[in-house]
Coordinates of C-alpha atoms in Angstrom, one line a residue:
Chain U
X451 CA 8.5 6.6 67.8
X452 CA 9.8 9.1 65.2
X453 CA 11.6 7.7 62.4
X454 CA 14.2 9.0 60.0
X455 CA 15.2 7.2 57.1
X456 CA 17.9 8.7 54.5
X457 CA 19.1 6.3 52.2
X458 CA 22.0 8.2 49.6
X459 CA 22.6 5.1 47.4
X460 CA 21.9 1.3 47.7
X461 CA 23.3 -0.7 44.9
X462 CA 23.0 -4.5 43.6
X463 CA 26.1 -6.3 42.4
X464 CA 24.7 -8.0 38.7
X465 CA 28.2 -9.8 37.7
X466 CA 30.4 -6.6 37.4
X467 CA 28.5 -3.4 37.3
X468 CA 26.3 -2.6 40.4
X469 CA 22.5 -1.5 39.7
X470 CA 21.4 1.3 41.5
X471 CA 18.0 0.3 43.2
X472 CA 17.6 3.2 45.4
X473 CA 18.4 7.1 45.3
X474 CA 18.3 9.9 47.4
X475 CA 15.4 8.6 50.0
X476 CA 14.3 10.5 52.5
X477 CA 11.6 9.9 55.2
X478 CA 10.6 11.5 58.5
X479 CA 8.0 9.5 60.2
X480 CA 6.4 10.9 63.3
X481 CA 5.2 9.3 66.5
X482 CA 2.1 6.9 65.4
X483 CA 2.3 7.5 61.7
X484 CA 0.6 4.7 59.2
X485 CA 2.9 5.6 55.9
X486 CA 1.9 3.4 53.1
X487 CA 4.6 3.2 50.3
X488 CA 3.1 2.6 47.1
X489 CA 5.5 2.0 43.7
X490 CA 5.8 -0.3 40.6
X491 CA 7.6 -3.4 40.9
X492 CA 10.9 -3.0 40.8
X493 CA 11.0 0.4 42.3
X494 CA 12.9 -0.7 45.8
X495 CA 9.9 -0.7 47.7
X496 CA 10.7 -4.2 49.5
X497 CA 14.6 -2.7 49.7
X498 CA 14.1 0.1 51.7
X499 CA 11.6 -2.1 53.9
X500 CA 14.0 -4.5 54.5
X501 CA 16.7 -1.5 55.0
X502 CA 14.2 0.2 57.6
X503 CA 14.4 -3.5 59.2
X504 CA 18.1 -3.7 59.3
X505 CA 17.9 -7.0 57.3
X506 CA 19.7 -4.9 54.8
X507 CA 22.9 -3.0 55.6
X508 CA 25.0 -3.0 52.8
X509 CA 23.9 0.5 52.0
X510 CA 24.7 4.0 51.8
X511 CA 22.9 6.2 54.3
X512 CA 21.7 5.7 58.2
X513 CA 18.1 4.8 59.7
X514 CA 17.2 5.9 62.6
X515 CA 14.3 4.6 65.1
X516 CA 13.4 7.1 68.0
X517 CA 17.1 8.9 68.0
X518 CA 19.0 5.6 67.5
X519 CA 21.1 4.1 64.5
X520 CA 19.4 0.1 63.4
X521 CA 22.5 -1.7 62.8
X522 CA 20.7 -5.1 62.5
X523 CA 17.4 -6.6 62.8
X524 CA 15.7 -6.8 65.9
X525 CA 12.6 -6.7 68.2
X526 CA 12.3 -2.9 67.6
X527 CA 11.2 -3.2 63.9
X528 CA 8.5 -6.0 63.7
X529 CA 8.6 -7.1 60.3
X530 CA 5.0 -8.9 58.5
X531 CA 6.5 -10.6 55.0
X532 CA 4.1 -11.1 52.3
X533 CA 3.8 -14.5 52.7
X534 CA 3.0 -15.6 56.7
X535 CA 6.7 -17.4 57.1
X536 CA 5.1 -19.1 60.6
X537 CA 7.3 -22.1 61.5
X538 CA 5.4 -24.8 59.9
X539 CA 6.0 -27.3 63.3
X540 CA 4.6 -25.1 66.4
X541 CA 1.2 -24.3 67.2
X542 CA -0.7 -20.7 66.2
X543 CA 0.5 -19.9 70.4
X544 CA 3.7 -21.2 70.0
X545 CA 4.2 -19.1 66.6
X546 CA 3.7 -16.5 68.0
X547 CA 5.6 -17.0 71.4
X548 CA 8.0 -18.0 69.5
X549 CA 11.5 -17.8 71.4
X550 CA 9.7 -16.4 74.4
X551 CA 8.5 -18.9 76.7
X552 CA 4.8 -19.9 77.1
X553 CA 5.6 -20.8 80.7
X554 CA 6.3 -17.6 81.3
X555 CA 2.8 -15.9 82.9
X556 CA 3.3 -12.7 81.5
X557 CA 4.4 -13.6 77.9
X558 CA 0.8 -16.2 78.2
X559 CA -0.9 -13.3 78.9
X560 CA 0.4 -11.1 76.1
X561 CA -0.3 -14.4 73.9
X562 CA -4.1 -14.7 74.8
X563 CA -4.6 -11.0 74.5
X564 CA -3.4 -11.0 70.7
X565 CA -4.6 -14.4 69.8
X566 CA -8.1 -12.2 71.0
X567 CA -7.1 -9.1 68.6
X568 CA -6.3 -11.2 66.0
X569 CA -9.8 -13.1 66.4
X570 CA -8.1 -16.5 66.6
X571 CA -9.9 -17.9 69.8
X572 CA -10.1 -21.4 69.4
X573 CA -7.4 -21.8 67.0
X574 CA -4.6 -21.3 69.5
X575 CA -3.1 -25.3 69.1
X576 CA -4.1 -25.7 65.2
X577 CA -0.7 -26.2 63.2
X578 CA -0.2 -23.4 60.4
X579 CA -0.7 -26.5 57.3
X580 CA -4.8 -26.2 59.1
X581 CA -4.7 -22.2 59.0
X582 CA -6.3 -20.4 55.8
X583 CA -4.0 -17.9 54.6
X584 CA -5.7 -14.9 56.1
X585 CA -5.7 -16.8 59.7
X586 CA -1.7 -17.2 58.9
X587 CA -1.0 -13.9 58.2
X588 CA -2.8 -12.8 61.5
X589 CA -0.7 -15.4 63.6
X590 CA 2.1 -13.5 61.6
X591 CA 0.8 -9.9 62.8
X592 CA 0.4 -11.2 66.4
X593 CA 3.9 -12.2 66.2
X594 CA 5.4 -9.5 65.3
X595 CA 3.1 -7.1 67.7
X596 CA 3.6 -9.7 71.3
X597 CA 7.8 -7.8 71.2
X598 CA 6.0 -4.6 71.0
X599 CA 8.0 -2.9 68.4
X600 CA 8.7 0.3 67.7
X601 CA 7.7 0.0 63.9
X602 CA 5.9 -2.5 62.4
X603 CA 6.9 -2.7 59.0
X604 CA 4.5 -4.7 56.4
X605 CA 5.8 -6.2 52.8
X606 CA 2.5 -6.4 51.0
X607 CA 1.7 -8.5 54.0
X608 CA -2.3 -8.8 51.8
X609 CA -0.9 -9.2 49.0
X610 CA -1.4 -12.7 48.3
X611 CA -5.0 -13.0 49.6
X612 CA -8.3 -13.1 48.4
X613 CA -10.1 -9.1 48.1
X614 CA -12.4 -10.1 51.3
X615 CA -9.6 -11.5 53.8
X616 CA -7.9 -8.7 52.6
X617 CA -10.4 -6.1 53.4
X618 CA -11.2 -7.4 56.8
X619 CA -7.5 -7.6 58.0
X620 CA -6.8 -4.2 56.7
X621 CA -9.7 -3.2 59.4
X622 CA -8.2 -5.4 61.3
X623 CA -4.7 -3.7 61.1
X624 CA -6.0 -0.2 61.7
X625 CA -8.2 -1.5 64.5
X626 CA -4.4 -2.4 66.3
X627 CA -2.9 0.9 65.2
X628 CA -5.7 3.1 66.6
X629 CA -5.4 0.7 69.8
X630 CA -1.6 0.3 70.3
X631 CA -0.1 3.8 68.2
X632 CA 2.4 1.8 66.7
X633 CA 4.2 3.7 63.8
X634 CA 3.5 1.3 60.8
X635 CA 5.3 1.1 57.3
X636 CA 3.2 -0.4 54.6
X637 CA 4.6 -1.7 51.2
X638 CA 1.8 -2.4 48.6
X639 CA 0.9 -2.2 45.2
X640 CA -2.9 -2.1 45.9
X641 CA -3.8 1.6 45.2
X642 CA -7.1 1.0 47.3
X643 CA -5.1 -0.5 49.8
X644 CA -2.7 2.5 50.5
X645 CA -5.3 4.9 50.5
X646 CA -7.6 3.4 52.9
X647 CA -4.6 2.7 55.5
X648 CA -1.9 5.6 55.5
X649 CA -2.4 9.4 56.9
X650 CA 0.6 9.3 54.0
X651 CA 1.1 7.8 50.9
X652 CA 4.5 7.5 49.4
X653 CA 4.4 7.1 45.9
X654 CA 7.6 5.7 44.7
X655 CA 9.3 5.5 40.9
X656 CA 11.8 3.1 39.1
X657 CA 15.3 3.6 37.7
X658 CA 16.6 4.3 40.1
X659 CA 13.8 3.9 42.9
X660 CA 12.8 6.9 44.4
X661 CA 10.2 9.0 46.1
X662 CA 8.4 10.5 43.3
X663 CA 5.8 12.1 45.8
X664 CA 4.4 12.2 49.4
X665 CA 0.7 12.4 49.5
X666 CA -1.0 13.4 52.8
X667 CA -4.5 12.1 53.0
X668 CA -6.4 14.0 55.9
X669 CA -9.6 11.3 55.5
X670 CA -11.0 10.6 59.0
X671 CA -11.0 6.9 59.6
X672 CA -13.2 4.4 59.5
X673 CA -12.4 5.2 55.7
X674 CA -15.4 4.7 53.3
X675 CA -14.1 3.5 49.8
X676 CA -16.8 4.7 48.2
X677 CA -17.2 8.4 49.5
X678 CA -16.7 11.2 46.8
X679 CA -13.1 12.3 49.1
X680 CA -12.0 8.8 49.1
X681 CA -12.2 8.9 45.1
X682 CA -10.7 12.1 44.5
X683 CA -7.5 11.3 47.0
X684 CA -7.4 8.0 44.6
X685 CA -7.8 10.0 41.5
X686 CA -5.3 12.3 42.8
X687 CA -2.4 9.6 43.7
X688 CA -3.4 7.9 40.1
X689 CA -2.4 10.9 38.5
X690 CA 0.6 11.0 39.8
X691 CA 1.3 7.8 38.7
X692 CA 1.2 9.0 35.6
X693 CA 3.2 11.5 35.7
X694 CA 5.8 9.1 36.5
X695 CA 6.9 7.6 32.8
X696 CA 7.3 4.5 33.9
X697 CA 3.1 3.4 32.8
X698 CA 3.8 -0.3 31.3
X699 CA 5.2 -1.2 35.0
X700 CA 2.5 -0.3 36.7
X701 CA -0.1 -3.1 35.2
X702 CA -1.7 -5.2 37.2
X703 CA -3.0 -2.5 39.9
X704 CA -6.7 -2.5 39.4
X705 CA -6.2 0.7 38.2
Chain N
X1492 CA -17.7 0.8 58.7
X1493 CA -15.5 -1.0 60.3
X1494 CA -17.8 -2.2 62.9
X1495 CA -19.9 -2.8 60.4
X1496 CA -17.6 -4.8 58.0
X1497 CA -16.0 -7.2 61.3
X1498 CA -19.6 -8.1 62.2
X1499 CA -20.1 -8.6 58.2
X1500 CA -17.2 -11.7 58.3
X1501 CA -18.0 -13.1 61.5
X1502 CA -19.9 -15.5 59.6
X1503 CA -16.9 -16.2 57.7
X1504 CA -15.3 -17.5 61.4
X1505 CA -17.9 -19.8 62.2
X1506 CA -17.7 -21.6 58.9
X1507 CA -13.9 -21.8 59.4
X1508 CA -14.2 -23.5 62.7
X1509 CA -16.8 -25.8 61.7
X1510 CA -14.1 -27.3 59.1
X1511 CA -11.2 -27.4 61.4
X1512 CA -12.5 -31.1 62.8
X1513 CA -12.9 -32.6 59.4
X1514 CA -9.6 -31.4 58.5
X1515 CA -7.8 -32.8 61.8
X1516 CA -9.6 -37.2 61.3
X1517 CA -8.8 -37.8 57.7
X1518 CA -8.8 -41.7 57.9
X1519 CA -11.6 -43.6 59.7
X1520 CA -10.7 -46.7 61.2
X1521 CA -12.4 -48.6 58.4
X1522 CA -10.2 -47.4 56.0
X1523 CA -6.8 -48.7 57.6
X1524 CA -8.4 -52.1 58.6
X1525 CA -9.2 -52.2 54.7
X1526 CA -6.1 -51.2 53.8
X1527 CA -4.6 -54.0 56.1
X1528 CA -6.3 -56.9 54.7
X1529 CA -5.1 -55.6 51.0
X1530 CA -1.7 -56.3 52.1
X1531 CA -2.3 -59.2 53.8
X1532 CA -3.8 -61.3 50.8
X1533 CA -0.8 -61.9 48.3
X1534 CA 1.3 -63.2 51.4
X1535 CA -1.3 -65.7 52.5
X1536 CA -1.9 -67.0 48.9
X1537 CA 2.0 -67.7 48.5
X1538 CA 1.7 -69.4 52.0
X1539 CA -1.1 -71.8 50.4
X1540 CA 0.4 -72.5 47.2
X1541 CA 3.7 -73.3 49.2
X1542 CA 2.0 -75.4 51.6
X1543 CA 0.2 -77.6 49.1
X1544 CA 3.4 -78.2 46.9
X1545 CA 5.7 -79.4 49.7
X1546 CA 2.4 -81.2 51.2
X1547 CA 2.1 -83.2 47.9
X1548 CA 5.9 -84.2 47.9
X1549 CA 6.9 -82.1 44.6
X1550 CA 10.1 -80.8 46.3
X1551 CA 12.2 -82.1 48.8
X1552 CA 12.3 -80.5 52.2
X1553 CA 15.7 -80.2 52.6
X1554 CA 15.4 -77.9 49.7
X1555 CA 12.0 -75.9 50.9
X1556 CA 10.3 -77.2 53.5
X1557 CA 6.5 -76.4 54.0
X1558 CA 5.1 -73.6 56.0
X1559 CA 3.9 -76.0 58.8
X1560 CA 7.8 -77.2 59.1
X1561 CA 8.7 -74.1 59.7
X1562 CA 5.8 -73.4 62.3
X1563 CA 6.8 -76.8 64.0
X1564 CA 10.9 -75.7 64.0
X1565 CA 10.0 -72.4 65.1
X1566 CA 7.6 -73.8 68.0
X1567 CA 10.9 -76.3 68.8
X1568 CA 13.4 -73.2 68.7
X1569 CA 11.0 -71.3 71.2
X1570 CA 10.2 -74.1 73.8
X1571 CA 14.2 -74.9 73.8
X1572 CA 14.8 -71.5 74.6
X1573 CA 17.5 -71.3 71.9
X1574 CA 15.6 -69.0 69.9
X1575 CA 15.8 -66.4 72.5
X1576 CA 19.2 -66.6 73.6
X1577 CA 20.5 -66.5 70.2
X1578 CA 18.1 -63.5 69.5
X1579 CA 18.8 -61.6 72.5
X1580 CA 22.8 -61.7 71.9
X1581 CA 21.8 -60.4 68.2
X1582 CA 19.5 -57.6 69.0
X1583 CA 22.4 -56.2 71.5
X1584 CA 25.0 -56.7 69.0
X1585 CA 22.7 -54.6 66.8
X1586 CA 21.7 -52.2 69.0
X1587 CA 25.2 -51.8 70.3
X1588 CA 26.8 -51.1 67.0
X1589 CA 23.7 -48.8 66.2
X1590 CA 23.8 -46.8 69.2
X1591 CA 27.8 -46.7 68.6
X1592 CA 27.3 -45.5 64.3
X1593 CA 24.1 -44.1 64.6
X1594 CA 25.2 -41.3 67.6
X1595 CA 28.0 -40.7 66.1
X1596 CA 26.5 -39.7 62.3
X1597 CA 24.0 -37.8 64.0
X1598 CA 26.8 -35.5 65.9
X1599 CA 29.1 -36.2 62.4
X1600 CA 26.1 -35.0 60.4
X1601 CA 25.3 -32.3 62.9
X1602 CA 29.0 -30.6 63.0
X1603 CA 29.2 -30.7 59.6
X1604 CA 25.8 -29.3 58.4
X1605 CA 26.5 -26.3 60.9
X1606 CA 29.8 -25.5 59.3
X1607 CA 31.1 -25.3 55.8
X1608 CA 34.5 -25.4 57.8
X1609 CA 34.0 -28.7 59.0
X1610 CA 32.5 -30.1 55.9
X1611 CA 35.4 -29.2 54.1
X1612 CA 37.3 -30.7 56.8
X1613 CA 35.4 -33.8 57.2
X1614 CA 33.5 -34.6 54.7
X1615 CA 35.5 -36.2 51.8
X1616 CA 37.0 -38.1 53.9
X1617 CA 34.0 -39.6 55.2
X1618 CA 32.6 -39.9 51.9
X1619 CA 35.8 -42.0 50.7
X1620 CA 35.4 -44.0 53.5
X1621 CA 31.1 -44.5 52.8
X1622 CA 32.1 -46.0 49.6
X1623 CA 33.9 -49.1 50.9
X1624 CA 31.7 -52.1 51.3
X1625 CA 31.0 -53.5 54.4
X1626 CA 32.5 -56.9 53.2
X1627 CA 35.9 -55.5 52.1
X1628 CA 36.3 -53.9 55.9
X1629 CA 35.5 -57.3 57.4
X1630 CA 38.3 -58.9 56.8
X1631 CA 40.9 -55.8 58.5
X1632 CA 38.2 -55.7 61.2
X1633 CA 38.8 -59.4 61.6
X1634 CA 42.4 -58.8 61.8
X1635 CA 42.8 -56.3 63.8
X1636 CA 39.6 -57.1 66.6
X1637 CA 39.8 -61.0 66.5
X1638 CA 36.8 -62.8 66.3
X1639 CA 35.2 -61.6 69.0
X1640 CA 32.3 -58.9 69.7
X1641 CA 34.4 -55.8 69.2
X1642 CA 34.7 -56.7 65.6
X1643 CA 30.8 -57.3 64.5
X1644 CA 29.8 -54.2 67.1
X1645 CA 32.4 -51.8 64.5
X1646 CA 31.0 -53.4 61.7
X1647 CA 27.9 -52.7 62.0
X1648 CA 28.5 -49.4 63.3
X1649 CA 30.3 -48.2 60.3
X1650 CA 26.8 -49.4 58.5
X1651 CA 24.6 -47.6 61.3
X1652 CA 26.8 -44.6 60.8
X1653 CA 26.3 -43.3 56.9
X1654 CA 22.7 -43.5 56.6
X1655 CA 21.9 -41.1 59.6
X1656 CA 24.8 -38.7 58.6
X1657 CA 23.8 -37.7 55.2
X1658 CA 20.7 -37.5 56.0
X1659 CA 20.9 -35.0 58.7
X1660 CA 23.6 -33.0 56.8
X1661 CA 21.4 -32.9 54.3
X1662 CA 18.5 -32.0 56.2
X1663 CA 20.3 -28.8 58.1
X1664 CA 21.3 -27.6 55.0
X1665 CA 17.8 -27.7 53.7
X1666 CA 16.4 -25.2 56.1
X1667 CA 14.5 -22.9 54.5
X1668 CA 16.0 -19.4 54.5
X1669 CA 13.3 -17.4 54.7
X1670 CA 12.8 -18.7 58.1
X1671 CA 16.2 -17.5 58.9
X1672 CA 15.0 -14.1 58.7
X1673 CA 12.4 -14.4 60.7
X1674 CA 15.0 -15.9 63.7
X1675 CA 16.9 -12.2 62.7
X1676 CA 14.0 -10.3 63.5
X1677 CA 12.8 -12.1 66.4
X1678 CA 16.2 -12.0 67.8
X1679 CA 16.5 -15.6 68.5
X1680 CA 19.5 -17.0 70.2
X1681 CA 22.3 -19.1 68.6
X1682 CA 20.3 -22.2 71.1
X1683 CA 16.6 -21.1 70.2
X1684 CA 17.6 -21.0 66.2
X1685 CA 19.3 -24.4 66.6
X1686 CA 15.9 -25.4 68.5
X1687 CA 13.0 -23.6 67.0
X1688 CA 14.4 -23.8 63.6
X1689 CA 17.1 -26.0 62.6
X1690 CA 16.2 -29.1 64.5
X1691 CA 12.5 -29.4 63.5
X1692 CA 13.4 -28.4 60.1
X1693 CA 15.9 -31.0 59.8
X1694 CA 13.4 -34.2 61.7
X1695 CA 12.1 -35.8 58.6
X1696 CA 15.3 -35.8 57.2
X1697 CA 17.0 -37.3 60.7
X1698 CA 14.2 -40.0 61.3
X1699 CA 14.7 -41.2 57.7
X1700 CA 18.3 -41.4 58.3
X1701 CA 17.3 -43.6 61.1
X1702 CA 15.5 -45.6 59.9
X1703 CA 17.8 -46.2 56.7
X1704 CA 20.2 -46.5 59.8
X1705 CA 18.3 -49.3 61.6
X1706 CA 17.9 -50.8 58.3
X1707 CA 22.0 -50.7 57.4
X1708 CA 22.8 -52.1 60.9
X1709 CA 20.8 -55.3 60.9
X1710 CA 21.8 -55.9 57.7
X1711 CA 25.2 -55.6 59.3
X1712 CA 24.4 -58.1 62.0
X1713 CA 24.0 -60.9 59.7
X1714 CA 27.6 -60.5 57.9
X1715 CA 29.1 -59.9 61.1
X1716 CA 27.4 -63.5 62.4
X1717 CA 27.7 -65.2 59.3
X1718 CA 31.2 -64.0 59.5
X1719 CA 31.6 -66.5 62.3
X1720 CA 30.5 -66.5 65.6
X1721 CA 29.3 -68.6 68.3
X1722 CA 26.0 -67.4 68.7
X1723 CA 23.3 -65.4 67.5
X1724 CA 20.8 -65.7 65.0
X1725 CA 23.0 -65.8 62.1
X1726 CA 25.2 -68.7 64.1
X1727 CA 21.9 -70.5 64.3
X1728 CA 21.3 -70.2 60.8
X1729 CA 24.8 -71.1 59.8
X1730 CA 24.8 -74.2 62.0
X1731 CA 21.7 -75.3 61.0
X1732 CA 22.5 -75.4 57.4
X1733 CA 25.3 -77.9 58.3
X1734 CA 22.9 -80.2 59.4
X1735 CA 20.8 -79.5 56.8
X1736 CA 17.9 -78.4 58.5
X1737 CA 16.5 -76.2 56.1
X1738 CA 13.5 -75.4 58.0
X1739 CA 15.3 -73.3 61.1
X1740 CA 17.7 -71.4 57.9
X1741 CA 13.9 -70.3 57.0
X1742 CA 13.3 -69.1 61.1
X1743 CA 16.2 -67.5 60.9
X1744 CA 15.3 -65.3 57.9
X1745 CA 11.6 -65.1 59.2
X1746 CA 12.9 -63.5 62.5
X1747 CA 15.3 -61.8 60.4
X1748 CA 12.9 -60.2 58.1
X1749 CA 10.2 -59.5 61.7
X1750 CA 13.0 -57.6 63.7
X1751 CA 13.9 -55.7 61.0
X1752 CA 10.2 -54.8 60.3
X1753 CA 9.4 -54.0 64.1
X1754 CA 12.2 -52.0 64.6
X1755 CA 11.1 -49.9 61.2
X1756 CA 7.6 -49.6 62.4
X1757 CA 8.3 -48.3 65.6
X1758 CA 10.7 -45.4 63.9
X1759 CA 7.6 -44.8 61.7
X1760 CA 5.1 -44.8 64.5
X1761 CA 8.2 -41.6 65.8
X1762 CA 7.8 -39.9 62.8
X1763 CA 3.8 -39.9 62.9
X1764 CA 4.0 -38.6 66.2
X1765 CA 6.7 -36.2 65.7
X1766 CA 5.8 -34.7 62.2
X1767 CA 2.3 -34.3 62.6
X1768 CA 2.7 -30.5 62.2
X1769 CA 3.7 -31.6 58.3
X1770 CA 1.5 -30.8 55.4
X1771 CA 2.4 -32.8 52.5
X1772 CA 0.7 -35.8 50.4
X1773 CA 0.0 -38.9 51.8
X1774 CA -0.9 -40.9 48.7
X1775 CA -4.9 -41.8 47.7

């Protein structure tokens, strides 16, 4: 589904005077695009994620998803949060069924399929408080992929997990998008991270956050970290880091 | 590499499903029987003490009588049949006035946790009227409902109803909103939000209000009866102390103190059942 995302001005209200967070953003996304947005903290990455959502609307500029406006959050835009926000009292199937009814042949169907993508065979009536985080955060993924959204939109959904979980869901995640197509938004700080995932990387600045640079990288997948192109693309989207003056922010990248 | 990296981690699977059983059985069987018998040994070394000190004549029984006098009125009480009358009118007093307070807190607590309108319609008033004892009421209830049942049943609602209505206010409104968002992306319905979200979220806080509930109701019961009534437990304790018989005063506190207890237990034995999805600490 193509994408377009302008977003003039989005402000904050601190007490009286309103801080802008976000400039002058423009994004086309085609048809099956994997755009990773990459940024320092603070630069409105998680904003214009939760704009492209339609959790956000208190903001200057339009969205659209395959020709139409979002004017609130829906089905269309699955949404993975950084941390796995599964409802702590149903089961992994009923997390990810969700509102949608277990009874209901089809939606069981859908339900095994995923909990098979996912790898969670065997897990399917373990409560989230017996899931390791990783396992949560693919209940989470199932979730938002069983309403078959038109985006799927990510908030540094690896963020908080350990560098092998990580690793193997980010296979995990592209082994969906080469399957389903799905047109996925990714918001990281993980410069590795963006680089093996997106045929794009947006590299975003602070003060007011905005796209400081839109990086194609034309790497066949599966992506090898260590291959000589891999390190010049990361070489390449670390210098533009620098250019941006904002350096101090940007601790805590691996970089 | 991909291929290479998933076959790579199945290990990783294994060991996580090997650990899911150990997780699920935390405590054996041994280790609640032992935990039993711990409570059961200051309780039985009162019961000896008391025993030998009434047995030996150092107090009179009118003022404590021994355990086995107790035993014997309670065996009397049971074979009479007067112990079960007078308990059966007392647990439907109780359960009456509970049902009565209790549903009504829980739709109260409901109605007002939903909407800051009604709270602000509601809810001082109710808290005015949670701060008046039970034994300043009594008198008005007296007045105005006679003697009779209709008095003790609103009495001990207006216990039953407090506990169960803060509680569940307090438990809708400490929802987490994070999950909220998630209900606004999955597009849940005003019904599937209320629920898949609200209702779970708000159980532990409901099933200790009913409990406390339970608790504020029998507690009720025994003013109510004491109050003056015809029957009941706390008629059969009043009446007994007339005579003197200090031994069925003790039966009625005994039965008292086991209702209350059974009734508690069987609310706990809900909120096992219910809440096992919860991950919190359970004390070592």
């Amino acid at each position: 589904m193509t994408v377009h995302i302008r977003v003039r001005e989005k402000s904050f209200k601190k007490g009286q005077t309103a801080v802008q967070v976000l400039r002058d953003i423009r994004l086309e996304l085609e048809d099956g695009d994997f755009i990773t947005i990459i940024g320092p903290s603070g630069c409105g990455k998680s904003t214009l994620l939760k704009i492209i959502a339609g959790l956000d609307t208190d903001y200057e500029g339009t969205v659209e998803i395959g020709g139409l406006p979002v004017v609130g959050p829906g089905t269309d835009q699955g949404f993975v949060f950084q941390e796995h926000r599964l409802f702590p009292w149903l089961t992994v199937e009923e997390n990810i069924a969700a509102n949608l009814s277990l009874k209901d042949p089809e939606i069981r169907k859908r339900v095994d399929e995923l909990i098979h993508i996912v790898r969670l065979k065997g897990f399917e009536k373990a409560y989230p408080k017996e899931l390791s985080g990783g396992m949560s955060q693919r209940v989470a993924i199932a979730r938002a992929l069983l309403r078959e959204p038109k985006i799927l939109l990510l908030d540094e959904p690896f963020g908080a997990l350990d560098a092998f979980t990580r690793k193997h869901l980010q296979d995990v995640l592209l082994e969906i998008w080469r399957k389903k197509r799905i047109t996925m938004v990714l918001v990281t700080h993980d410069l590795d991270e963006s680089i093996y995932l997106g045929n794009q990387v947006v590299i975003m600045k602070t003060k007011p956050g905005s796209i400081s640079r839109i990086i194609p990288i034309e790497l066949p997948f599966p992506r090898q970290r260590a291959h000589p192109l891999f390190q010049e693309m990361r070489q390449k989207v670390l210098k533009e880091f620098e250019t941006a003056d904002e350096l101090p922010l940007i601790e805590g990248l691996g970089i | 590499m991909a291929k290479t990296t998933i076959t790579a981690e199945q290990p990783k699977f294994r060991k996580e499903s090997v650990r899911r059983p150990t997780v699920l059985k935390d405590d054996g069987f041994k280790e609640s029987l032992k935990r039993r018998v711990a409570g059961l040994i200051l309780p039985f070394l009162l019961f000896a003490i008391w025993q030998i000190i009434g047995s030996l004549g150092f107090v009179s029984k009118t003022v404590l009588p021994t355990p086995s006098d107790i035993v014997m009125a309670f065996k009397n009480l049971v074979v009479s049949g007067e112990l079960f009358t007078h308990l059966k009118i007392s647990v439907l007093r109780a359960a009456a006035g509970f049902i009565l307070g209790a549903g009504l807190g829980l739709a109260a607590g409901i109605a007002v946790g939903f909407s800051t309108k009604t709270e602000g319609v509601l809810d001082p008033s109710l808290q005015m009227l949670r701060t008046i004892p039970h034994l300043a009421v009594a008198p008005l209830f007296i007045l105005w409902f006679g003697f009779g049942e209709a008095s003790k049943i609103l009495l001990i609602a207006k216990s039953a109803f407090f506990p169960i209505y803060v509680n569940t206010f307090l438990g809708i409104r400490e929802v987490d909103a994070r999950l909220f968002d998630v209900a606004r992306i999955l597009d849940f319905s005003k019904w599937k939000q209320i629920k898949l979200l609200i209702l779970p979220s708000a159980l532990p806080n409901i099933l200790l209000g009913i409990r406390l509930s339970l608790g504020a109701a029998w507690l009720a019961l025994v003013v109510a009866e004491l109050m003056g009534s015809t029957e009941g437990v706390g008629y059969m304790m009043m009446d007994a102390r007339q005579f003197s018989n200090t031994d069925i005063v003790f039966v009625g506190i005994i039965i008292f103190a086991a209702v209350g207890k059974l009734t508690d237990s069987f609310v706990r034995l809900l909120e096992t059942r219910l809440l096992k999805w919860q991950d919190t600490y359970n004390g070592r």
